[in-house]
Coordinates of C-alpha atoms and ligand atoms in Angstrom, one line a residue:
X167 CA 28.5 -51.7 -6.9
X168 CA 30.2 -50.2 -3.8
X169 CA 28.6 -46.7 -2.6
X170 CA 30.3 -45.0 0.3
X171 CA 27.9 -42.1 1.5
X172 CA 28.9 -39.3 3.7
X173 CA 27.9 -36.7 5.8
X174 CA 31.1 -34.0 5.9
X175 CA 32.6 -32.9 9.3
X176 CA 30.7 -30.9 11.5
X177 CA 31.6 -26.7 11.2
X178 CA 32.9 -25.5 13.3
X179 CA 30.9 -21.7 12.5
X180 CA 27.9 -22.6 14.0
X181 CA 27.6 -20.7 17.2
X182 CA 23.5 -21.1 18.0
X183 CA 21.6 -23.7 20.2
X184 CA 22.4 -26.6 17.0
X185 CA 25.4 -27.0 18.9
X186 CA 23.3 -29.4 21.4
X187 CA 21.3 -31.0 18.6
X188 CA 23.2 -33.7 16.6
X189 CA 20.8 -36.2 14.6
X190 CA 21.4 -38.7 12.2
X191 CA 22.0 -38.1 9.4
X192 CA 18.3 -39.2 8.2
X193 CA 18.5 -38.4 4.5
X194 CA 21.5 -40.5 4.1
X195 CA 20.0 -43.4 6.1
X196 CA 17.4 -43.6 3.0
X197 CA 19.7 -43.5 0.1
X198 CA 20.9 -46.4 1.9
X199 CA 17.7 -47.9 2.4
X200 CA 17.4 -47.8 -1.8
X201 CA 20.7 -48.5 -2.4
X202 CA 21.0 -51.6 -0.2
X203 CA 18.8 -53.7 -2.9
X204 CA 21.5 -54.0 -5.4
X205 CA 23.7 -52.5 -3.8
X206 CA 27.0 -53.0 -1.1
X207 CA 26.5 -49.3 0.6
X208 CA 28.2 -47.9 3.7
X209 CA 27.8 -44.4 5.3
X210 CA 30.4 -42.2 6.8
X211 CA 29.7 -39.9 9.4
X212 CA 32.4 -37.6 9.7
X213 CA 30.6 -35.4 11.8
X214 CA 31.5 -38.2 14.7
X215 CA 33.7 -40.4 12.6
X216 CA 37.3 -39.1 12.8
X217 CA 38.3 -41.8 10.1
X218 CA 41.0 -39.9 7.6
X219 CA 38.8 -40.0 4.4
X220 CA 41.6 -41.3 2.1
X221 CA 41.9 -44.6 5.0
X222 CA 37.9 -44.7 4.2
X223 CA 38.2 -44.8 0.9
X224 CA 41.1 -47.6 0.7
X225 CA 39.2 -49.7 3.5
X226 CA 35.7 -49.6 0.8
X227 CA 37.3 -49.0 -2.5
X228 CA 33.5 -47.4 -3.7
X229 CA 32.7 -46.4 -7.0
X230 CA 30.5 -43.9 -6.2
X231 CA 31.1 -41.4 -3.4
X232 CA 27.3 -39.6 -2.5
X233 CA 28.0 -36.7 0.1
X234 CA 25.1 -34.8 2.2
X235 CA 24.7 -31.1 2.2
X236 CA 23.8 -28.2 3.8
X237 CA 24.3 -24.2 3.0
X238 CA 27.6 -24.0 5.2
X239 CA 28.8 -27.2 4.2
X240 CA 29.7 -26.1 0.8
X241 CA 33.2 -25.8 1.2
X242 CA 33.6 -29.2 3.5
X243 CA 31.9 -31.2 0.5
X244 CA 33.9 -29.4 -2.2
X245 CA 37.1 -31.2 -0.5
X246 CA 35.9 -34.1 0.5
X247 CA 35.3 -34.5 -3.7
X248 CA 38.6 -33.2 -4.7
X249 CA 40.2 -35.4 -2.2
X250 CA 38.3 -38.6 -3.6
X251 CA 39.2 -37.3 -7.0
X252 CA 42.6 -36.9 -6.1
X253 CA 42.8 -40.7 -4.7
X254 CA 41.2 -41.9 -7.4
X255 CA 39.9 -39.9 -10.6
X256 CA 37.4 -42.9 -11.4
X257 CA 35.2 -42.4 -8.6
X258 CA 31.6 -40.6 -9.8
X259 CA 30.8 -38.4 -7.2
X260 CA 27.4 -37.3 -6.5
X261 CA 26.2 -34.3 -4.0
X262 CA 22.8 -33.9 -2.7
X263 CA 20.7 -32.7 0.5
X264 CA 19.2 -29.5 1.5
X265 CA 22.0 -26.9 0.0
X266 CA 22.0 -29.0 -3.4
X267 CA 18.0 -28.7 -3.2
X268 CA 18.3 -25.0 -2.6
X269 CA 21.2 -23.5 -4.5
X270 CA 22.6 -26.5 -6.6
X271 CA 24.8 -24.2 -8.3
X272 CA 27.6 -23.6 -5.4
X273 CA 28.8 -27.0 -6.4
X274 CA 29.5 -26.7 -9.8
X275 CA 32.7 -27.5 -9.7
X276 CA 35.2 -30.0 -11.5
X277 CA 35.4 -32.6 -8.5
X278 CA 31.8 -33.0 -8.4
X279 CA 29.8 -34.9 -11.3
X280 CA 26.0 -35.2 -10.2
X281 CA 24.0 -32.9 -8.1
X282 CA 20.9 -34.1 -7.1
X283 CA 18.2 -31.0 -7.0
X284 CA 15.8 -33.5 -5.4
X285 CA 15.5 -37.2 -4.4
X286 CA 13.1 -39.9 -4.8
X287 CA 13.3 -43.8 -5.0
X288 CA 12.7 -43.4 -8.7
X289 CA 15.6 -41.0 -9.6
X290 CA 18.0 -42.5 -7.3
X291 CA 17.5 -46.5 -8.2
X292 CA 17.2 -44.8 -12.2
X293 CA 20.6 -43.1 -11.7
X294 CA 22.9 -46.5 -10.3
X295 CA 21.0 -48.5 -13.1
X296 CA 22.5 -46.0 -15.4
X297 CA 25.7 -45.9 -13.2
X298 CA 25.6 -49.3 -13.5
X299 CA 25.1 -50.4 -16.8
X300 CA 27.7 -47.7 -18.3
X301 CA 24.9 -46.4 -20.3
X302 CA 26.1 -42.3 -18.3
X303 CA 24.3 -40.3 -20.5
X304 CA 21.2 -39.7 -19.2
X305 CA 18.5 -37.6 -18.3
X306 CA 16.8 -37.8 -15.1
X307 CA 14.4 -35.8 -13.8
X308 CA 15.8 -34.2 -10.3
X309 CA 20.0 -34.7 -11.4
X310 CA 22.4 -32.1 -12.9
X311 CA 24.7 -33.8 -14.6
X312 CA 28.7 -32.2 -15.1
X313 CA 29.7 -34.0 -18.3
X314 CA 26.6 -32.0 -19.7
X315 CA 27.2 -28.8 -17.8
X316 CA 25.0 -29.6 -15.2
X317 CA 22.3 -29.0 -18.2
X318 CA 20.2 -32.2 -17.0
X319 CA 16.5 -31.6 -15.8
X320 CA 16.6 -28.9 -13.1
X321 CA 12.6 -29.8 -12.4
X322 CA 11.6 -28.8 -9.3
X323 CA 10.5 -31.2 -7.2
X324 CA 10.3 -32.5 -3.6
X325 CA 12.3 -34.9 -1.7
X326 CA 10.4 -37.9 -1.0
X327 CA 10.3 -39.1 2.9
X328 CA 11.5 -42.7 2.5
X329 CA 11.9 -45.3 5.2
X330 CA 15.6 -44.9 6.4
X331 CA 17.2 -47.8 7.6
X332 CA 18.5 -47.2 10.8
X333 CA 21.0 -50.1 11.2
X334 CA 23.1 -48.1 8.3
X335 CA 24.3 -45.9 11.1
X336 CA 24.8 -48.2 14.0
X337 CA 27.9 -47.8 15.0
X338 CA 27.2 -43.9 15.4
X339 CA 24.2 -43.9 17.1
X340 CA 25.3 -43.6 20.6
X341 CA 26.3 -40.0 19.6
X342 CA 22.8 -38.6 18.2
X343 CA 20.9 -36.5 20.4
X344 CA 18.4 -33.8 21.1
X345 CA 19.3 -31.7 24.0
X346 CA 19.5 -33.6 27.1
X347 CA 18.5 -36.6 25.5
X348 CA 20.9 -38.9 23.8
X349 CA 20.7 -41.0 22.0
X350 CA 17.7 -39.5 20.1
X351 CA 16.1 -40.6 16.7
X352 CA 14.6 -38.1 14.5
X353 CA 11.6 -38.3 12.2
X354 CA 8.6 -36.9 10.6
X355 CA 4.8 -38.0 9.8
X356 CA 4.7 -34.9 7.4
X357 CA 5.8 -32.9 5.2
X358 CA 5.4 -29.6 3.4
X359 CA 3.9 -26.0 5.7
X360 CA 1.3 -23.8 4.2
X361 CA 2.2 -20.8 6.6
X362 CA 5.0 -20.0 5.0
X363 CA 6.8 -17.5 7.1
X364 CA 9.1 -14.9 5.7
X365 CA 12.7 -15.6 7.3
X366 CA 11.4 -19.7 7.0
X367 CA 13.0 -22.2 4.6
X368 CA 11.1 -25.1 5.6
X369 CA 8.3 -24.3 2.9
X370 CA 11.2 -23.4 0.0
X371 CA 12.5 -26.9 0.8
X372 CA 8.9 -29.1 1.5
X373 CA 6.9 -26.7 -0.3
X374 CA 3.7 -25.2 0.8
X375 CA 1.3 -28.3 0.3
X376 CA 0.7 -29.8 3.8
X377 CA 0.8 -34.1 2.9
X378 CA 0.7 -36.6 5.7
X379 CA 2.5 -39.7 5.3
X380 CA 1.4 -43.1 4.9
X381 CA -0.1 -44.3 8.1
X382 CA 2.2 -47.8 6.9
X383 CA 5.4 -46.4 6.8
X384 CA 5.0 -43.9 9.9
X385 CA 4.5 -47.1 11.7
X386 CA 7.3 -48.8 10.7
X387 CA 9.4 -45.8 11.2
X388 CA 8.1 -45.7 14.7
X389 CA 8.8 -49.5 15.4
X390 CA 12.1 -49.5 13.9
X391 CA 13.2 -46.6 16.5
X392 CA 15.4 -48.3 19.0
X393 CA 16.3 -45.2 21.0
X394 CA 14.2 -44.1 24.1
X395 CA 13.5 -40.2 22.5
X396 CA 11.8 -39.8 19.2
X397 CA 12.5 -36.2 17.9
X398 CA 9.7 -35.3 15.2
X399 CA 10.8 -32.6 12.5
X400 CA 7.9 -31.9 11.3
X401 CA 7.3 -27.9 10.5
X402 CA 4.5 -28.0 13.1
X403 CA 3.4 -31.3 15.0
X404 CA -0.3 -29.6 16.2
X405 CA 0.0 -27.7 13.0
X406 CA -3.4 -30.3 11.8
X407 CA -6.4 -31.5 13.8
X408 CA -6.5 -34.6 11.8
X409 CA -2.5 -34.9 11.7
X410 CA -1.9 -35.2 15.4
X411 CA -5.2 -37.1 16.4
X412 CA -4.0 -39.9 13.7
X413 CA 0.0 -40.1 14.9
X414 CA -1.8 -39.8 18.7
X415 CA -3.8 -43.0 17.7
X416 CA -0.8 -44.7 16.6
X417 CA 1.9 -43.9 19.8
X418 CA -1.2 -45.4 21.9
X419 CA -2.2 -48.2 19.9
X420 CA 1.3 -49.5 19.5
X421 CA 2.1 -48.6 23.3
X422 CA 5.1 -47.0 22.9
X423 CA 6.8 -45.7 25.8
X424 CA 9.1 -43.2 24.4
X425 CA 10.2 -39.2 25.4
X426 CA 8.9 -37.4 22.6
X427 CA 10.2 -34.1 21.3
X428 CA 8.4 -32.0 18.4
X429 CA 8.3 -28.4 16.4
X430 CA 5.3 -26.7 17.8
X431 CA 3.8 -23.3 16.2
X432 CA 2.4 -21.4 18.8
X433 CA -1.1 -20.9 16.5
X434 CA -0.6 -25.0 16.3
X435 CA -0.4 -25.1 19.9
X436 CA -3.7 -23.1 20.7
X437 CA -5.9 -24.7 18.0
X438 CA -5.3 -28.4 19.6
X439 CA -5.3 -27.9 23.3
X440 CA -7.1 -31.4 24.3
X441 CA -4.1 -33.0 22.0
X442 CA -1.5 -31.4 23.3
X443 CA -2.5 -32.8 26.6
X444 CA -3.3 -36.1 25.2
X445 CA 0.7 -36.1 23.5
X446 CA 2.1 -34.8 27.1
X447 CA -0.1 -38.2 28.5
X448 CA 1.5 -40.3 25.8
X449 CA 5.5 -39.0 26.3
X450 CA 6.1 -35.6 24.7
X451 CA 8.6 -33.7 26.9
X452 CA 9.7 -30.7 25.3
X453 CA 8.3 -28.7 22.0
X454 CA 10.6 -26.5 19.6
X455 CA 8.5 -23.3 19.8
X456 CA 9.4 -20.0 17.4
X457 CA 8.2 -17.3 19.7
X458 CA 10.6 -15.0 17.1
X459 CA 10.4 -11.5 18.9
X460 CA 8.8 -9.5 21.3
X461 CA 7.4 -6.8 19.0
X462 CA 3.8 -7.3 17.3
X463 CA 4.7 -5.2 14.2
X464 CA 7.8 -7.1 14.1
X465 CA 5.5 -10.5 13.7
X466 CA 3.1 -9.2 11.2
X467 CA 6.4 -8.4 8.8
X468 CA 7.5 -12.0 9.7
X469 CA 3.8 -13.0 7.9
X470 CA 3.8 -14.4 11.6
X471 CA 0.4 -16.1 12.1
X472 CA 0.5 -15.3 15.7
X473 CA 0.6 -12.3 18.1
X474 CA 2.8 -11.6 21.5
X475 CA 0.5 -12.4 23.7
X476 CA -0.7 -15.5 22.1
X477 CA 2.9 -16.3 22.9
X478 CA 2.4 -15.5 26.2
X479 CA -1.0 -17.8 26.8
X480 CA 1.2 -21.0 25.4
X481 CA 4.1 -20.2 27.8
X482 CA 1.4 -20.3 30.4
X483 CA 0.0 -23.2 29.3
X484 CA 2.9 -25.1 28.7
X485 CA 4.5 -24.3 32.5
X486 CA 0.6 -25.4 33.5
X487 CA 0.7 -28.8 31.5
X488 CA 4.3 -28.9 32.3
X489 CA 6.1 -29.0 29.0
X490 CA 9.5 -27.7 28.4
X491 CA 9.9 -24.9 25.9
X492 CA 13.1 -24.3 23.7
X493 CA 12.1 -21.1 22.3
X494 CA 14.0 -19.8 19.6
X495 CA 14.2 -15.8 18.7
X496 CA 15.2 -13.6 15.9
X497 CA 17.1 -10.2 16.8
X498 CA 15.6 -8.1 13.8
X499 CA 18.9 -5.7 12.8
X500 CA 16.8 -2.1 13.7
X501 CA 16.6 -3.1 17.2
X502 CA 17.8 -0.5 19.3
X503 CA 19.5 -0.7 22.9
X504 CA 15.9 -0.1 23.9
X505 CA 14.4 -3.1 22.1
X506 CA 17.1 -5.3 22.8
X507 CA 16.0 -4.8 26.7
X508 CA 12.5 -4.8 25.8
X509 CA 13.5 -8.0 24.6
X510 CA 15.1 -9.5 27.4
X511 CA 12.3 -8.5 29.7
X512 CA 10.0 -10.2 27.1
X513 CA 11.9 -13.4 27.4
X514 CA 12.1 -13.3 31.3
X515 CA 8.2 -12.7 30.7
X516 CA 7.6 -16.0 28.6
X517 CA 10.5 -17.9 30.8
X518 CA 11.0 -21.1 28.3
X519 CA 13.5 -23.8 29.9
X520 CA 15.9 -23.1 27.2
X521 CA 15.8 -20.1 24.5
X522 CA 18.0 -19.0 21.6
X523 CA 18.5 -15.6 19.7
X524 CA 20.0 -15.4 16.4
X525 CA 20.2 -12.7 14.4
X526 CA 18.1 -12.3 11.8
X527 CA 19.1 -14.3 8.5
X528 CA 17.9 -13.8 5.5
X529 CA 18.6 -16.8 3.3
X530 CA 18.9 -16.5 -0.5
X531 CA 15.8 -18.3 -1.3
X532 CA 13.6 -15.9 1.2
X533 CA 11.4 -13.4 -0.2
X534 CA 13.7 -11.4 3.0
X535 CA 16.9 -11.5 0.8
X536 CA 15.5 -9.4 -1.4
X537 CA 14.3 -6.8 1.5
X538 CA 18.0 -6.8 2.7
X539 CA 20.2 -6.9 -0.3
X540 CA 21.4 -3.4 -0.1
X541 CA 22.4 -4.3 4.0
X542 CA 24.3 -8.0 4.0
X543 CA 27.6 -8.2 5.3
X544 CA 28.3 -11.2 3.1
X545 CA 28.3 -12.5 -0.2
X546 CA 25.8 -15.6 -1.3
X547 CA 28.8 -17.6 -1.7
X548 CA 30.6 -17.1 1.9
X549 CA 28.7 -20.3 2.6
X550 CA 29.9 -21.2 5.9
X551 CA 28.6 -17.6 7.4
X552 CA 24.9 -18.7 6.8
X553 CA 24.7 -20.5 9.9
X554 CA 22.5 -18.5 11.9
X555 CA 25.1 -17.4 14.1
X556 CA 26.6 -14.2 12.7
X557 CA 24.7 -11.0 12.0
X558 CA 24.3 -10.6 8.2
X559 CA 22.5 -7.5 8.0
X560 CA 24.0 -4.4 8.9
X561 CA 22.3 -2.7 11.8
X562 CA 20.9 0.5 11.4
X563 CA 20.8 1.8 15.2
X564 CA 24.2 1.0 16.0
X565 CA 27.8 -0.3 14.9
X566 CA 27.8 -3.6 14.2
X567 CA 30.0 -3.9 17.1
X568 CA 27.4 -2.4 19.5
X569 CA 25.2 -5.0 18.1
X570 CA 27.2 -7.8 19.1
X571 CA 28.1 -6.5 22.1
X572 CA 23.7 -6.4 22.5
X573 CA 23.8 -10.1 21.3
X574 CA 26.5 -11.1 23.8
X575 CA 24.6 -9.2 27.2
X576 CA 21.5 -11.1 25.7
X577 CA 22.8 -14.1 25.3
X578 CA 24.5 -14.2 28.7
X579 CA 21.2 -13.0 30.5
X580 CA 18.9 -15.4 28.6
X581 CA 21.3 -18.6 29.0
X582 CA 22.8 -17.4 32.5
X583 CA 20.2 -16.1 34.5
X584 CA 17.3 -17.2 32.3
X585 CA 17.7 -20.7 31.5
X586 CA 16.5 -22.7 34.3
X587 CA 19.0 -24.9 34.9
X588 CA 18.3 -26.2 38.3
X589 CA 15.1 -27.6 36.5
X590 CA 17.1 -29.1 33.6
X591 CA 19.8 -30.2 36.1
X592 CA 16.9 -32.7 37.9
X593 CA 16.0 -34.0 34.4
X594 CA 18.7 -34.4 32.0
X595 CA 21.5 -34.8 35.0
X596 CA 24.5 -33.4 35.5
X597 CA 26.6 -34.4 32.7
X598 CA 24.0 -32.9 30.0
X599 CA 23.7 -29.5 31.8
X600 CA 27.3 -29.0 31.6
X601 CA 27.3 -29.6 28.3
X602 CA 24.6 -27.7 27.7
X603 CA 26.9 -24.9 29.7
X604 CA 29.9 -25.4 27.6
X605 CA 28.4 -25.2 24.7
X606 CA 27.0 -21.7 25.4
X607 CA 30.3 -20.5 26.3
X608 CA 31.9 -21.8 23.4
X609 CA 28.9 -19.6 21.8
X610 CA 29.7 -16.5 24.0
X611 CA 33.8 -16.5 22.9
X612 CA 32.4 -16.8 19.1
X613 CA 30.4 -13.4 19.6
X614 CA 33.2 -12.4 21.5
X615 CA 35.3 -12.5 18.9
X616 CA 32.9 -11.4 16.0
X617 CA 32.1 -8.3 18.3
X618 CA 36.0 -7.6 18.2
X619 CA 36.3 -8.3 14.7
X620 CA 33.7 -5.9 13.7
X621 CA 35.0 -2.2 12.6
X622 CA 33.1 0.5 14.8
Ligands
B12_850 C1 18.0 -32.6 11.2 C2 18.6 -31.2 10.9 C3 19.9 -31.0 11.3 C4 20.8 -32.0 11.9 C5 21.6 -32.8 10.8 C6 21.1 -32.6 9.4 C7 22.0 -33.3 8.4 N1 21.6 -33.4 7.2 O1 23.0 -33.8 8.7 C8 21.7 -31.2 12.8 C9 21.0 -31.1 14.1 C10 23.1 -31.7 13.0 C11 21.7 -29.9 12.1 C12 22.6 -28.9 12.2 C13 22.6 -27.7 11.5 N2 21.6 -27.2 10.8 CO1 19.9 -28.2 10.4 N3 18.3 -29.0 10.1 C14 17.8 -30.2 10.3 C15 16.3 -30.3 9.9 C16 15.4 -30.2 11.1 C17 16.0 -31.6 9.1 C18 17.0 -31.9 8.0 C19 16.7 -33.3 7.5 O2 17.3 -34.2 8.0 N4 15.8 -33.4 6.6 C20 15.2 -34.6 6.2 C21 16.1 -35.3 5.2 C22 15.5 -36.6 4.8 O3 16.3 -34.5 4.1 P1 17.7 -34.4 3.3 O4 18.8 -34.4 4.2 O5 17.6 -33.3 2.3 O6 17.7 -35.8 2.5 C23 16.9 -36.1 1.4 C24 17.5 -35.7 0.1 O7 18.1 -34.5 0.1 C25 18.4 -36.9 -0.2 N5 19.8 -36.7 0.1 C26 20.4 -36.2 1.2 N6 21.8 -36.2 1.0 C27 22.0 -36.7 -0.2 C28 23.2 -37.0 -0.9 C29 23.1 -37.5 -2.2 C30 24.4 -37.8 -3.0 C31 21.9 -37.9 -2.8 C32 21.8 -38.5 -4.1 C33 20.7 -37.6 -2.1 C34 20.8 -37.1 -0.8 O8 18.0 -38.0 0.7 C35 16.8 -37.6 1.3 C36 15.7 -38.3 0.6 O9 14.6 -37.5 0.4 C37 16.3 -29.1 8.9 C38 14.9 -28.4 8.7 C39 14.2 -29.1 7.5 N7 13.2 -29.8 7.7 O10 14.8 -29.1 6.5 C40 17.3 -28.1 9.5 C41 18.1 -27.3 8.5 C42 18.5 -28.2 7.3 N8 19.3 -27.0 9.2 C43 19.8 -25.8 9.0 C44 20.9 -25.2 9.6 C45 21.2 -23.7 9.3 C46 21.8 -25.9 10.4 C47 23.0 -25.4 11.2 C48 23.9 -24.5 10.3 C49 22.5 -24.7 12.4 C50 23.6 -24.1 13.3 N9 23.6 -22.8 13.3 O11 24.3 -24.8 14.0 C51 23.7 -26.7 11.6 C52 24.9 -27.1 10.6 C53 25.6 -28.3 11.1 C54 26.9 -28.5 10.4 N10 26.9 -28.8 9.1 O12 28.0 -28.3 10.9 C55 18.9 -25.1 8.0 C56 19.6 -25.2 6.6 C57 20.0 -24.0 5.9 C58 20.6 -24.3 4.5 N11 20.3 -23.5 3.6 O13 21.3 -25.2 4.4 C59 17.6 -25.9 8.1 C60 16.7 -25.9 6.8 C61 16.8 -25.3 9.2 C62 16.4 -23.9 9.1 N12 16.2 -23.3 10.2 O14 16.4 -23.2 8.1 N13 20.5 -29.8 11.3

């Protein structure tokens, strides 16, 4: 059977720091992986891939089309099915990722025939035997199924970490990166966080059980990694002793010479001191670190297992080990002008090579959404708004215009004057700073013209 699988264009919405991270698409590189057993599979990356989808579709003549989703791709996928169904009404069409895994309702619609709630080897090789054979009524556990109003076995259930075949996306990979580095592979060794912060999805998706993978397959993940920068995804890379001594073990006994780039928690970070060092020995570069606000009381509400000024010991001991920090912060919607430049004096404080702000978001499967119900400025279903870079709640110490015109003096200050790039200039060169650059001002005119959108 022929399976095209596709990852939808990127949005053009998204306004925050994402814009300089662009990975594989990983989930779809092990559906192929699966599929490629019985299978003739090809994916489509039309995040990079300007290939007019009908041209696709005559070039591979699939009989199943299998998109990838997130929350603000709803929209994208929902015509990339009606267009298939349009060129050809016998093409089954299956949608699954993280949006189908968290809200697999927003694509119940006509064009779309499966949803997958979750994905493992089992469901997926059960569901083209089915496909296969013509035997379509079925029930397997993980897949909504249309011709039974999307009755079939909502279990939950986690996405299984499979080995993804990394050839499936050659011809793309040039274009992945992380930051400064390109081209950049991404991966993880776990999966699953039992800290479970409140304005966090990572636990709703991997759930709350911390399981390290199989010390097999991580090392064939790792060897099948052409590119020179791994980026690990895990929730939190020090987050476990035991975790990070055992992938340590592994970088050094298969002597890889790699930049490595991770999620770090900053009570991950001060629990495994001697690793971290031993990780910056071995290639890590730069960690991911959520340093979220500037207020204590503001962290305890988070469910934050950290304080400020444990924030402030890792941004000393990161500048002494000589680790580059992209912080990422939330701007909680009762800030005041005051807090806002409490803020920025915060960040100056904690200097991280790179930082982001986004306004609080409280997404639908958060224990916030029902905190904020009463204050959202949008509905559930205006999916491409959920991208982290629009405020959703309404602020109660200002017009919303005020408080955009606070994000935009933030955001200049922290990526202007903050951002050191003199220091990223001497490692990532010239041609990555400037984008880096552009990218923020495309960021800037998006608040710009939010700010002017916004009524008083
Ligand atoms: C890597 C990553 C990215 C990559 C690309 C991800 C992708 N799928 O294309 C990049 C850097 C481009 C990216 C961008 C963004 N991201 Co992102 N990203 C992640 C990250 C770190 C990992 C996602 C991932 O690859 N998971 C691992 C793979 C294996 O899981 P998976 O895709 O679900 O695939 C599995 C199954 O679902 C299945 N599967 C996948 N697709 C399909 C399709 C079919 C048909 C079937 C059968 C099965 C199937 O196969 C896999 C097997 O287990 C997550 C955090 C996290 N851990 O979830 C955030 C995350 C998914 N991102 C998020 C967001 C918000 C964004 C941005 C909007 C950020 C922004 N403001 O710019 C943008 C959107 C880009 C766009 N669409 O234009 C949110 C998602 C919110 C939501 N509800 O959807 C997350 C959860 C992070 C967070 N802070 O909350 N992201």
């Amino acid at each position: 059977m022929k399976i095209l699988l596709v990852r939808p264009p990127r949005i053009k919405q998204a306004v925050t720091l994402s814009d300089f991270m662009f990975s594989e698409p990983i989930g779809l590189e092990m559906l192929y992986a699966v599929l490629e057993r019985d299978h003739q599979v090809e994916i489509l990356d039309m995040m990079c891939d300007p290939v007019p989808l009908k041209e696709k579709l005559s070039a591979c003549s699939p009989r199943v089309v299998a998109i990838t989703s997130l929350c603000i791709d709803v929209k994208a996928v929902i015509k990339i099915a009606q267009e298939t169904r349009a060129y050809d009404d016998t093409i089954h069409i299956a949608v699954g990722g993280t949006q189908a895994l968290l809200n697999p309702s927003s694509f119940f619609h006509d064009a779309i025939d499966y949803i997958f709630k979750f994905t493992t080897t089992q469901n997926i090789t059960a569901f083209y035997t089915h496909l296969d054979q013509g035997t379509l009524e079925f029930e397997i556990p993980g897949i909504l199924d249309r011709t039974q109003d999307y009755k079939g076995e909502a279990l939950k259930g986690i996405n299984e970490y499979i080995l993804p075949n990394r050839k499936s996306t050659a011809k793309y990979r040039q274009h992945y990166s992380y930051f400064g580095y390109k081209p950049a592979a991404i991966m993880q060794v776990s999966q699953g966080c039992n800290k479970a912060c409140m304005f966090c999805l990572r636990w709703r998706i991997e759930g709350r059980e911390e399981v390290a993978f199989d010390k097999e397959l991580i090392q064939q993940d790792l060897l099948n990694i052409e590119e020179d920068t791994i980026m690990f995804y895990d929730n939190d890379i020090l987050g476990s002793e035991t975790r990070i001594v055992q992938l340590l073990d592994l970088i050094e006994s298969l002597n890889l010479n790699k930049n490595f780039i991770a999620y770090a928690s900053v009570e991950g970070i001060l629990s495994n001191i001697s690793s971290l060092k031993r990780f910056k020995a071995l290639g890590l570069k730069a960690l991911l670190v959520g340093y979220e606000t500037f207020n204590d009381q503001e962290l305890n509400y988070y469910t934050k297992k950290s304080s400020t000024s444990d924030s402030e010991a890792v941004a000393k001991l990161l500048k002494t080990i000589g680790i580059d920090v992209w912080a990422s912060f939330m701007a909680h919607p009762d800030w005041t002008k005051t807090d806002f430049k409490a803020f920025r004096k915060y960040v100056k404080k904690l200097s991280p090579q790179i930082s982001s702000v986004s306004p609080l978001t409280p997404f639908p499967n958060l224990p916030l959404y029902k905190a904020y119900k009463e204050r959202l400025l949008f509905g559930i279903d205006d999916y491409e708004k959920w991208s982290f870079g629009q405020v959703s709640i309404q602020p109660s110490n200002m017009s919303l215009r005020q408080y955009y015109y606070q994000m935009l003096v933030t955001n200049l200050y922290i990526n202007l004057s903050l951002n050191q790039s003199t220091e990223m200039l001497n490692r990532f060169g010239f041609k990555s700073v400037y984008r880096l650059s552009m990218g923020s001002l495309k960021a800037f005119g998006k608040y710009i013209e939010l700010m002017m959108r916004a009524n008083d």
